Amino acid sequence: KQWYQRRVRGNKNGLLVPTSTTDKELQHLRNSLPDSVKIARVEERLSALGNVVTCNDYVALVHPDLDRETEEVLADTLQVEVFRQTLAEQVLVGSYCALTNQGGMVHPKTPIADQDELSSLLQLPLVAGTINRGSGAIGAGLVVNDWIAFCGQDTTATEISLVESIFKLSDKGPNNINQMRSVLVESMTS
């Protein structure tokens, strides 16, 4: 469901869900994820966690006003280092940024000096860009991990090329997909 993208945030280590997540939904998530993935229900007034958090498997950027307790739960559950940040004067870092372990894309109005500083802090290559024919709402129009990206149908070829480049997706051809499938099947059966 589309609303999950805005309400939850996770990585290979864990998943954060808001307190509005029902017990039935929580059980479904637990049944669908490996036992090694922790799930934490957080009580946070900024409950659209996907809008206020962006992360990869090592670092997270969060809304400057995120509750300290939520920050601690996030760091523990996702096993990441947490940084309070704004992007192009926007506090909704999850809406205006996408991160993977390979790189990141930030709001197009993020100054070069800020991109360089953030890239150094995160130890990731970053690029300013758009999605969906010029939208700076990167997180709203792009779902990406270390293997694949999905973007809105209005995304241009130039935008797709930038996504493939910064997230290092263009070398993930059929051979790599078969290798990933084998690793996934092996990890699920062991």
Short mmCIF file of N, CA and C in Angstrom, two decimals:
data_model
loop_
_atom_site.label_atom_id
_atom_site.label_comp_id
_atom_site.label_asym_id
_atom_site.label_seq_id
_atom_site.Cartn_x
_atom_site.Cartn_y
_atom_site.Cartn_z
N LYS A 1 0.83 -1.20 0.00
CA LYS A 1 0.00 0.00 0.00
C LYS A 1 0.87 1.25 0.00
N GLN A 2 0.47 2.26 -0.72
CA GLN A 2 1.23 3.50 -0.86
C GLN A 2 1.45 4.20 0.49
N TRP A 3 0.47 4.17 1.38
CA TRP A 3 0.61 4.92 2.63
C TRP A 3 1.73 4.38 3.51
N TYR A 4 2.11 3.13 3.33
CA TYR A 4 3.20 2.58 4.14
C TYR A 4 4.51 3.29 3.88
N GLN A 5 4.75 3.69 2.64
CA GLN A 5 6.01 4.36 2.31
C GLN A 5 6.18 5.62 3.15
N ARG A 6 5.15 6.32 3.43
CA ARG A 6 5.23 7.56 4.22
C ARG A 6 5.22 7.30 5.71
N ARG A 7 4.66 6.19 6.16
CA ARG A 7 4.48 5.96 7.59
C ARG A 7 5.56 5.11 8.24
N VAL A 8 6.33 4.37 7.45
CA VAL A 8 7.35 3.49 8.01
C VAL A 8 8.72 3.84 7.43
N ARG A 9 9.75 3.39 8.12
CA ARG A 9 11.11 3.55 7.60
C ARG A 9 11.92 2.37 8.11
N GLY A 10 12.73 1.80 7.25
CA GLY A 10 13.51 0.65 7.65
C GLY A 10 14.75 0.45 6.82
N ASN A 11 15.50 -0.57 7.20
CA ASN A 11 16.68 -1.01 6.46
C ASN A 11 16.83 -2.50 6.69
N LYS A 12 18.00 -3.07 6.38
CA LYS A 12 18.17 -4.52 6.52
C LYS A 12 18.11 -4.97 7.98
N ASN A 13 18.29 -4.05 8.92
CA ASN A 13 18.34 -4.39 10.33
C ASN A 13 17.00 -4.27 11.05
N GLY A 14 16.15 -3.37 10.58
CA GLY A 14 14.92 -3.15 11.32
C GLY A 14 13.90 -2.31 10.58
N LEU A 15 12.76 -2.16 11.20
CA LEU A 15 11.65 -1.41 10.64
C LEU A 15 10.99 -0.62 11.76
N LEU A 16 10.77 0.66 11.53
CA LEU A 16 10.05 1.51 12.48
C LEU A 16 8.65 1.73 11.96
N VAL A 17 7.67 1.57 12.83
CA VAL A 17 6.28 1.82 12.47
C VAL A 17 5.67 2.75 13.51
N PRO A 18 4.66 3.53 13.13
CA PRO A 18 4.03 4.43 14.10
C PRO A 18 3.09 3.67 15.04
N THR A 19 2.73 4.31 16.14
CA THR A 19 1.83 3.67 17.11
C THR A 19 0.46 3.38 16.53
N SER A 20 0.10 4.06 15.45
CA SER A 20 -1.20 3.80 14.82
C SER A 20 -1.24 2.47 14.08
N THR A 21 -0.11 1.78 13.97
CA THR A 21 -0.07 0.46 13.35
C THR A 21 -0.83 -0.52 14.24
N THR A 22 -1.78 -1.21 13.65
CA THR A 22 -2.61 -2.14 14.44
C THR A 22 -1.81 -3.39 14.78
N ASP A 23 -2.29 -4.14 15.78
CA ASP A 23 -1.64 -5.40 16.15
C ASP A 23 -1.66 -6.38 14.98
N LYS A 24 -2.74 -6.38 14.22
CA LYS A 24 -2.86 -7.27 13.07
C LYS A 24 -1.83 -6.90 12.00
N GLU A 25 -1.67 -5.60 11.74
CA GLU A 25 -0.67 -5.15 10.77
C GLU A 25 0.74 -5.49 11.26
N LEU A 26 0.98 -5.29 12.54
CA LEU A 26 2.28 -5.60 13.12
C LEU A 26 2.60 -7.09 13.00
N GLN A 27 1.61 -7.92 13.26
CA GLN A 27 1.81 -9.37 13.15
C GLN A 27 2.08 -9.76 11.70
N HIS A 28 1.36 -9.14 10.77
CA HIS A 28 1.60 -9.41 9.35
C HIS A 28 3.04 -9.05 8.97
N LEU A 29 3.52 -7.90 9.45
CA LEU A 29 4.90 -7.50 9.18
C LEU A 29 5.89 -8.50 9.77
N ARG A 30 5.65 -8.90 11.02
CA ARG A 30 6.54 -9.87 11.67
C ARG A 30 6.58 -11.19 10.90
N ASN A 31 5.43 -11.62 10.41
CA ASN A 31 5.36 -12.88 9.65
C ASN A 31 6.02 -12.76 8.27
N SER A 32 6.12 -11.55 7.75
CA SER A 32 6.65 -11.33 6.40
C SER A 32 8.14 -11.05 6.37
N LEU A 33 8.72 -10.74 7.50
CA LEU A 33 10.14 -10.37 7.55
C LEU A 33 10.96 -11.44 8.25
N PRO A 34 12.25 -11.53 7.92
CA PRO A 34 13.10 -12.48 8.64
C PRO A 34 13.15 -12.15 10.13
N ASP A 35 13.39 -13.16 10.96
CA ASP A 35 13.47 -12.97 12.41
C ASP A 35 14.57 -12.00 12.80
N SER A 36 15.60 -11.87 11.98
CA SER A 36 16.72 -10.98 12.29
C SER A 36 16.35 -9.50 12.16
N VAL A 37 15.23 -9.20 11.50
CA VAL A 37 14.80 -7.81 11.33
C VAL A 37 13.94 -7.40 12.53
N LYS A 38 14.44 -6.42 13.30
CA LYS A 38 13.68 -5.93 14.46
C LYS A 38 12.57 -5.00 13.98
N ILE A 39 11.45 -5.04 14.65
CA ILE A 39 10.35 -4.12 14.37
C ILE A 39 10.05 -3.35 15.65
N ALA A 40 10.02 -2.03 15.54
CA ALA A 40 9.72 -1.19 16.71
C ALA A 40 8.57 -0.25 16.39
N ARG A 41 7.62 -0.22 17.30
CA ARG A 41 6.50 0.72 17.22
C ARG A 41 6.92 1.95 18.01
N VAL A 42 6.90 3.11 17.37
CA VAL A 42 7.35 4.33 18.05
C VAL A 42 6.20 5.31 18.23
N GLU A 43 6.21 5.92 19.41
CA GLU A 43 5.23 6.95 19.70
C GLU A 43 5.88 8.29 19.40
N GLU A 44 5.51 8.87 18.28
CA GLU A 44 6.13 10.09 17.79
C GLU A 44 5.07 10.98 17.20
N ARG A 45 5.07 12.25 17.62
CA ARG A 45 4.06 13.17 17.08
C ARG A 45 4.25 13.39 15.58
N LEU A 46 5.49 13.27 15.09
CA LEU A 46 5.78 13.32 13.66
C LEU A 46 5.64 11.90 13.11
N SER A 47 4.39 11.43 13.02
CA SER A 47 4.13 10.01 12.80
C SER A 47 4.36 9.53 11.38
N ALA A 48 4.49 10.42 10.41
CA ALA A 48 4.80 9.99 9.04
C ALA A 48 6.31 9.80 8.95
N LEU A 49 6.78 8.69 9.51
CA LEU A 49 8.21 8.45 9.67
C LEU A 49 8.96 8.49 8.34
N GLY A 50 8.32 8.08 7.26
CA GLY A 50 8.95 8.13 5.94
C GLY A 50 9.25 9.54 5.49
N ASN A 51 8.51 10.52 5.99
CA ASN A 51 8.77 11.93 5.65
C ASN A 51 9.87 12.55 6.49
N VAL A 52 10.06 12.05 7.70
CA VAL A 52 10.98 12.71 8.64
C VAL A 52 12.28 11.94 8.87
N VAL A 53 12.42 10.78 8.23
CA VAL A 53 13.63 9.96 8.36
C VAL A 53 14.01 9.44 6.98
N THR A 54 15.29 9.49 6.66
CA THR A 54 15.83 8.77 5.51
C THR A 54 17.06 8.03 5.99
N CYS A 55 17.29 6.84 5.47
CA CYS A 55 18.41 6.05 5.99
C CYS A 55 18.90 5.03 4.98
N ASN A 56 20.08 4.50 5.29
CA ASN A 56 20.57 3.31 4.63
C ASN A 56 20.89 2.31 5.75
N ASP A 57 21.80 1.40 5.53
CA ASP A 57 22.10 0.41 6.57
C ASP A 57 23.08 0.92 7.63
N TYR A 58 23.59 2.14 7.46
CA TYR A 58 24.63 2.64 8.37
C TYR A 58 24.34 4.00 8.99
N VAL A 59 23.61 4.85 8.28
CA VAL A 59 23.35 6.21 8.76
C VAL A 59 21.89 6.58 8.52
N ALA A 60 21.42 7.55 9.33
CA ALA A 60 20.07 8.08 9.14
C ALA A 60 20.11 9.59 9.30
N LEU A 61 19.37 10.27 8.45
CA LEU A 61 19.12 11.70 8.61
C LEU A 61 17.71 11.83 9.14
N VAL A 62 17.53 12.71 10.14
CA VAL A 62 16.21 12.85 10.74
C VAL A 62 15.82 14.33 10.85
N HIS A 63 14.54 14.56 10.91
CA HIS A 63 13.94 15.87 11.15
C HIS A 63 14.56 16.46 12.42
N PRO A 64 14.93 17.73 12.40
CA PRO A 64 15.56 18.33 13.59
C PRO A 64 14.71 18.27 14.86
N ASP A 65 13.39 18.19 14.73
CA ASP A 65 12.51 18.17 15.90
C ASP A 65 12.05 16.78 16.30
N LEU A 66 12.63 15.75 15.73
CA LEU A 66 12.26 14.38 16.10
C LEU A 66 12.54 14.18 17.59
N ASP A 67 11.63 13.52 18.27
CA ASP A 67 11.76 13.26 19.69
C ASP A 67 13.05 12.48 19.99
N ARG A 68 13.74 12.82 21.07
CA ARG A 68 15.00 12.16 21.43
C ARG A 68 14.80 10.66 21.66
N GLU A 69 13.68 10.30 22.28
CA GLU A 69 13.40 8.88 22.52
C GLU A 69 13.24 8.14 21.19
N THR A 70 12.56 8.76 20.23
CA THR A 70 12.41 8.16 18.90
C THR A 70 13.77 7.99 18.25
N GLU A 71 14.63 8.99 18.41
CA GLU A 71 15.98 8.91 17.84
C GLU A 71 16.74 7.72 18.41
N GLU A 72 16.61 7.50 19.73
CA GLU A 72 17.29 6.36 20.37
C GLU A 72 16.74 5.02 19.87
N VAL A 73 15.42 4.92 19.74
CA VAL A 73 14.80 3.70 19.25
C VAL A 73 15.24 3.46 17.80
N LEU A 74 15.26 4.52 17.01
CA LEU A 74 15.68 4.43 15.62
C LEU A 74 17.12 3.93 15.53
N ALA A 75 18.03 4.52 16.30
CA ALA A 75 19.44 4.13 16.28
C ALA A 75 19.60 2.67 16.69
N ASP A 76 18.85 2.24 17.71
CA ASP A 76 18.95 0.87 18.21
C ASP A 76 18.33 -0.14 17.24
N THR A 77 17.15 0.16 16.74
CA THR A 77 16.44 -0.77 15.87
C THR A 77 17.09 -0.90 14.50
N LEU A 78 17.45 0.23 13.90
CA LEU A 78 18.03 0.21 12.56
C LEU A 78 19.55 0.05 12.59
N GLN A 79 20.15 0.17 13.79
CA GLN A 79 21.60 0.05 13.98
C GLN A 79 22.35 1.04 13.08
N VAL A 80 21.95 2.32 13.21
CA VAL A 80 22.55 3.39 12.40
C VAL A 80 23.03 4.52 13.28
N GLU A 81 23.93 5.32 12.71
CA GLU A 81 24.32 6.57 13.34
C GLU A 81 23.33 7.62 12.87
N VAL A 82 22.81 8.44 13.78
CA VAL A 82 21.73 9.37 13.46
C VAL A 82 22.25 10.82 13.44
N PHE A 83 21.82 11.56 12.41
CA PHE A 83 22.18 12.97 12.27
C PHE A 83 20.92 13.79 12.06
N ARG A 84 20.75 14.82 12.89
CA ARG A 84 19.63 15.76 12.70
C ARG A 84 20.02 16.72 11.59
N GLN A 85 19.14 16.90 10.62
CA GLN A 85 19.54 17.61 9.40
C GLN A 85 18.35 18.28 8.73
N THR A 86 18.64 19.32 7.96
CA THR A 86 17.67 19.88 7.01
C THR A 86 18.32 19.78 5.63
N LEU A 87 17.50 19.81 4.60
CA LEU A 87 17.99 19.79 3.23
C LEU A 87 17.34 20.93 2.47
N ALA A 88 18.15 21.84 1.94
CA ALA A 88 17.62 23.00 1.21
C ALA A 88 16.57 23.72 2.05
N GLU A 89 16.87 23.85 3.33
CA GLU A 89 15.99 24.51 4.30
C GLU A 89 14.67 23.77 4.51
N GLN A 90 14.61 22.50 4.13
CA GLN A 90 13.42 21.67 4.31
C GLN A 90 13.68 20.70 5.46
N VAL A 91 12.73 20.59 6.37
CA VAL A 91 12.91 19.69 7.52
C VAL A 91 12.48 18.25 7.24
N LEU A 92 11.69 18.04 6.19
CA LEU A 92 11.19 16.70 5.88
C LEU A 92 12.24 15.95 5.05
N VAL A 93 13.30 15.52 5.73
CA VAL A 93 14.44 14.91 5.05
C VAL A 93 14.06 13.63 4.29
N GLY A 94 13.09 12.89 4.78
CA GLY A 94 12.64 11.69 4.07
C GLY A 94 11.91 11.99 2.79
N SER A 95 11.31 13.16 2.70
CA SER A 95 10.60 13.57 1.49
C SER A 95 11.55 14.13 0.43
N TYR A 96 12.66 14.70 0.88
CA TYR A 96 13.55 15.42 -0.04
C TYR A 96 14.90 14.75 -0.23
N CYS A 97 15.01 13.47 0.15
CA CYS A 97 16.27 12.76 0.02
C CYS A 97 16.00 11.26 -0.08
N ALA A 98 16.85 10.58 -0.81
CA ALA A 98 16.84 9.11 -0.85
C ALA A 98 18.28 8.65 -0.66
N LEU A 99 18.47 7.67 0.22
CA LEU A 99 19.80 7.13 0.49
C LEU A 99 19.81 5.62 0.29
N THR A 100 20.92 5.11 -0.21
CA THR A 100 21.20 3.67 -0.19
C THR A 100 22.63 3.52 0.33
N ASN A 101 23.13 2.32 0.34
CA ASN A 101 24.52 2.11 0.74
C ASN A 101 25.49 2.53 -0.36
N GLN A 102 24.96 2.82 -1.55
CA GLN A 102 25.79 3.20 -2.69
C GLN A 102 25.89 4.71 -2.90
N GLY A 103 24.87 5.46 -2.49
CA GLY A 103 24.86 6.90 -2.74
C GLY A 103 23.56 7.53 -2.28
N GLY A 104 23.40 8.80 -2.62
CA GLY A 104 22.19 9.51 -2.22
C GLY A 104 21.83 10.62 -3.19
N MET A 105 20.54 10.91 -3.23
CA MET A 105 20.03 12.02 -4.04
C MET A 105 19.31 12.97 -3.10
N VAL A 106 19.59 14.26 -3.25
CA VAL A 106 19.01 15.29 -2.39
C VAL A 106 18.24 16.30 -3.21
N HIS A 107 17.47 17.11 -2.53
CA HIS A 107 16.67 18.18 -3.12
C HIS A 107 17.53 19.03 -4.06
N PRO A 108 16.99 19.43 -5.21
CA PRO A 108 17.79 20.17 -6.19
C PRO A 108 18.31 21.53 -5.70
N LYS A 109 17.68 22.09 -4.69
CA LYS A 109 18.13 23.40 -4.18
C LYS A 109 19.11 23.28 -3.02
N THR A 110 19.61 22.08 -2.78
CA THR A 110 20.62 21.89 -1.73
C THR A 110 21.94 22.48 -2.24
N PRO A 111 22.48 23.48 -1.55
CA PRO A 111 23.72 24.11 -2.01
C PRO A 111 24.88 23.11 -2.11
N ILE A 112 25.77 23.35 -3.07
CA ILE A 112 26.93 22.47 -3.28
C ILE A 112 27.73 22.29 -2.00
N ALA A 113 27.96 23.38 -1.26
CA ALA A 113 28.73 23.28 -0.01
C ALA A 113 28.04 22.34 0.98
N ASP A 114 26.71 22.42 1.07
CA ASP A 114 25.95 21.53 1.95
C ASP A 114 26.03 20.08 1.47
N GLN A 115 25.98 19.87 0.15
CA GLN A 115 26.10 18.52 -0.40
C GLN A 115 27.46 17.93 -0.06
N ASP A 116 28.51 18.74 -0.22
CA ASP A 116 29.87 18.27 0.08
C ASP A 116 30.02 17.92 1.56
N GLU A 117 29.49 18.78 2.42
CA GLU A 117 29.58 18.55 3.87
C GLU A 117 28.81 17.28 4.25
N LEU A 118 27.61 17.15 3.70
CA LEU A 118 26.77 15.98 3.99
C LEU A 118 27.40 14.70 3.43
N SER A 119 27.97 14.78 2.24
CA SER A 119 28.63 13.63 1.63
C SER A 119 29.79 13.16 2.50
N SER A 120 30.54 14.11 3.04
CA SER A 120 31.65 13.78 3.92
C SER A 120 31.14 13.15 5.23
N LEU A 121 30.08 13.72 5.79
CA LEU A 121 29.50 13.22 7.02
C LEU A 121 28.98 11.78 6.85
N LEU A 122 28.28 11.53 5.75
CA LEU A 122 27.66 10.24 5.51
C LEU A 122 28.61 9.23 4.87
N GLN A 123 29.74 9.73 4.36
CA GLN A 123 30.69 8.88 3.63
C GLN A 123 30.02 8.22 2.43
N LEU A 124 29.24 9.04 1.69
CA LEU A 124 28.52 8.58 0.51
C LEU A 124 28.60 9.65 -0.58
N PRO A 125 28.66 9.24 -1.85
CA PRO A 125 28.51 10.24 -2.91
C PRO A 125 27.07 10.73 -2.93
N LEU A 126 26.89 12.03 -3.10
CA LEU A 126 25.56 12.63 -3.17
C LEU A 126 25.44 13.46 -4.43
N VAL A 127 24.23 13.58 -4.91
CA VAL A 127 23.95 14.43 -6.06
C VAL A 127 22.60 15.10 -5.81
N ALA A 128 22.48 16.35 -6.25
CA ALA A 128 21.18 17.03 -6.22
C ALA A 128 20.45 16.65 -7.50
N GLY A 129 19.18 16.38 -7.38
CA GLY A 129 18.43 15.99 -8.57
C GLY A 129 16.94 16.11 -8.36
N THR A 130 16.22 15.71 -9.39
CA THR A 130 14.76 15.73 -9.35
C THR A 130 14.23 14.39 -9.81
N ILE A 131 12.95 14.21 -9.62
CA ILE A 131 12.24 13.00 -10.04
C ILE A 131 10.87 13.44 -10.55
N ASN A 132 10.22 12.64 -11.34
CA ASN A 132 8.87 12.95 -11.83
C ASN A 132 8.79 14.28 -12.56
N ARG A 133 9.69 14.47 -13.52
CA ARG A 133 9.69 15.66 -14.38
C ARG A 133 9.90 16.95 -13.58
N GLY A 134 10.94 16.95 -12.72
CA GLY A 134 11.35 18.18 -12.06
C GLY A 134 10.94 18.34 -10.61
N SER A 135 10.36 17.34 -9.99
CA SER A 135 9.95 17.46 -8.59
C SER A 135 11.15 17.27 -7.66
N GLY A 136 11.26 18.14 -6.68
CA GLY A 136 12.29 18.02 -5.66
C GLY A 136 11.92 17.06 -4.55
N ALA A 137 10.69 16.55 -4.57
CA ALA A 137 10.24 15.61 -3.56
C ALA A 137 10.75 14.21 -3.92
N ILE A 138 12.05 14.02 -3.74
CA ILE A 138 12.73 12.79 -4.14
C ILE A 138 12.09 11.57 -3.47
N GLY A 139 11.90 11.63 -2.16
CA GLY A 139 11.35 10.50 -1.41
C GLY A 139 9.93 10.16 -1.78
N ALA A 140 9.18 11.12 -2.30
CA ALA A 140 7.79 10.86 -2.68
C ALA A 140 7.70 10.20 -4.06
N GLY A 141 8.74 10.36 -4.88
CA GLY A 141 8.67 9.82 -6.24
C GLY A 141 9.64 8.71 -6.54
N LEU A 142 10.43 8.30 -5.54
CA LEU A 142 11.47 7.31 -5.78
C LEU A 142 11.57 6.33 -4.61
N VAL A 143 11.53 5.06 -4.92
CA VAL A 143 11.82 4.01 -3.94
C VAL A 143 13.04 3.30 -4.48
N VAL A 144 14.11 3.25 -3.68
CA VAL A 144 15.38 2.71 -4.18
C VAL A 144 16.08 1.93 -3.08
N ASN A 145 16.75 0.85 -3.49
CA ASN A 145 17.65 0.14 -2.58
C ASN A 145 18.94 -0.14 -3.33
N ASP A 146 19.76 -1.02 -2.85
CA ASP A 146 21.06 -1.25 -3.47
C ASP A 146 20.98 -2.02 -4.79
N TRP A 147 19.78 -2.52 -5.15
CA TRP A 147 19.66 -3.34 -6.36
C TRP A 147 18.74 -2.76 -7.42
N ILE A 148 17.75 -2.00 -7.00
CA ILE A 148 16.72 -1.58 -7.95
C ILE A 148 16.09 -0.27 -7.50
N ALA A 149 15.50 0.44 -8.47
CA ALA A 149 14.78 1.67 -8.15
C ALA A 149 13.43 1.65 -8.87
N PHE A 150 12.43 2.23 -8.21
CA PHE A 150 11.12 2.43 -8.81
C PHE A 150 10.82 3.91 -8.71
N CYS A 151 10.35 4.50 -9.81
CA CYS A 151 10.06 5.93 -9.79
C CYS A 151 8.72 6.18 -10.47
N GLY A 152 8.22 7.39 -10.29
CA GLY A 152 6.94 7.77 -10.87
C GLY A 152 6.98 7.76 -12.39
N GLN A 153 5.83 7.56 -13.01
CA GLN A 153 5.75 7.43 -14.46
C GLN A 153 6.12 8.71 -15.20
N ASP A 154 6.13 9.84 -14.53
CA ASP A 154 6.51 11.09 -15.19
C ASP A 154 8.01 11.34 -15.17
N THR A 155 8.77 10.44 -14.56
CA THR A 155 10.21 10.60 -14.48
C THR A 155 10.83 10.55 -15.88
N THR A 156 11.69 11.52 -16.17
CA THR A 156 12.30 11.61 -17.50
C THR A 156 13.50 10.67 -17.62
N ALA A 157 13.94 10.47 -18.85
CA ALA A 157 15.11 9.62 -19.12
C ALA A 157 16.35 10.19 -18.45
N THR A 158 16.49 11.50 -18.44
CA THR A 158 17.64 12.14 -17.80
C THR A 158 17.61 11.89 -16.29
N GLU A 159 16.44 12.00 -15.69
CA GLU A 159 16.31 11.73 -14.26
C GLU A 159 16.63 10.27 -13.94
N ILE A 160 16.14 9.36 -14.77
CA ILE A 160 16.42 7.93 -14.57
C ILE A 160 17.91 7.66 -14.68
N SER A 161 18.55 8.30 -15.64
CA SER A 161 19.99 8.12 -15.82
C SER A 161 20.75 8.58 -14.59
N LEU A 162 20.34 9.69 -14.00
CA LEU A 162 20.99 10.19 -12.79
C LEU A 162 20.77 9.22 -11.62
N VAL A 163 19.56 8.68 -11.50
CA VAL A 163 19.25 7.70 -10.45
C VAL A 163 20.14 6.47 -10.63
N GLU A 164 20.21 5.95 -11.84
CA GLU A 164 21.05 4.77 -12.11
C GLU A 164 22.51 5.05 -11.78
N SER A 165 22.97 6.25 -12.08
CA SER A 165 24.37 6.61 -11.86
C SER A 165 24.71 6.75 -10.38
N ILE A 166 23.97 7.58 -9.65
CA ILE A 166 24.32 7.87 -8.26
C ILE A 166 24.12 6.64 -7.37
N PHE A 167 23.13 5.82 -7.68
CA PHE A 167 22.88 4.63 -6.86
C PHE A 167 23.58 3.39 -7.41
N LYS A 168 24.39 3.60 -8.46
CA LYS A 168 25.19 2.52 -9.06
C LYS A 168 24.32 1.32 -9.45
N LEU A 169 23.24 1.61 -10.17
CA LEU A 169 22.29 0.57 -10.57
C LEU A 169 22.52 0.07 -11.98
N SER A 170 23.21 0.83 -12.81
CA SER A 170 23.34 0.46 -14.22
C SER A 170 24.16 -0.80 -14.43
N ASP A 171 24.99 -1.19 -13.46
CA ASP A 171 25.77 -2.43 -13.61
C ASP A 171 25.07 -3.62 -12.95
N LYS A 172 23.82 -3.47 -12.62
CA LYS A 172 23.06 -4.55 -11.98
C LYS A 172 22.24 -5.30 -13.03
N GLY A 173 22.90 -5.83 -14.03
CA GLY A 173 22.24 -6.50 -15.14
C GLY A 173 21.70 -7.87 -14.75
N PRO A 174 21.23 -8.64 -15.74
CA PRO A 174 20.63 -9.96 -15.49
C PRO A 174 21.54 -10.91 -14.71
N ASN A 175 22.85 -10.91 -14.97
CA ASN A 175 23.74 -11.80 -14.23
C ASN A 175 23.71 -11.49 -12.75
N ASN A 176 23.75 -10.20 -12.41
CA ASN A 176 23.71 -9.82 -11.00
C ASN A 176 22.36 -10.17 -10.37
N ILE A 177 21.29 -10.06 -11.12
CA ILE A 177 19.97 -10.39 -10.61
C ILE A 177 19.92 -11.88 -10.26
N ASN A 178 20.46 -12.73 -11.13
CA ASN A 178 20.49 -14.17 -10.86
C ASN A 178 21.34 -14.47 -9.63
N GLN A 179 22.48 -13.77 -9.48
CA GLN A 179 23.32 -13.96 -8.31
C GLN A 179 22.57 -13.54 -7.05
N MET A 180 21.88 -12.39 -7.10
CA MET A 180 21.12 -11.92 -5.94
C MET A 180 20.01 -12.90 -5.58
N ARG A 181 19.32 -13.41 -6.59
CA ARG A 181 18.24 -14.37 -6.36
C ARG A 181 18.79 -15.60 -5.65
N SER A 182 19.94 -16.11 -6.10
CA SER A 182 20.56 -17.28 -5.47
C SER A 182 20.90 -17.01 -4.02
N VAL A 183 21.47 -15.84 -3.75
CA VAL A 183 21.83 -15.48 -2.38
C VAL A 183 20.58 -15.37 -1.51
N LEU A 184 19.53 -14.74 -2.04
CA LEU A 184 18.30 -14.60 -1.28
C LEU A 184 17.68 -15.95 -0.96
N VAL A 185 17.60 -16.81 -1.96
CA VAL A 185 17.01 -18.14 -1.75
C VAL A 185 17.83 -18.91 -0.74
N GLU A 186 19.16 -18.83 -0.87
CA GLU A 186 20.04 -19.53 0.07
C GLU A 186 19.87 -19.01 1.49
N SER A 187 19.76 -17.69 1.65
CA SER A 187 19.62 -17.12 2.98
C SER A 187 18.27 -17.45 3.61
N MET A 188 17.25 -17.60 2.78
CA MET A 188 15.91 -17.91 3.30
C MET A 188 15.78 -19.38 3.69
N THR A 189 16.57 -20.24 3.06
CA THR A 189 16.47 -21.68 3.35
C THR A 189 17.44 -22.12 4.43
N SER A 190 18.38 -21.24 4.80
CA SER A 190 19.34 -21.65 5.83
C SER A 190 18.94 -21.19 7.20
#
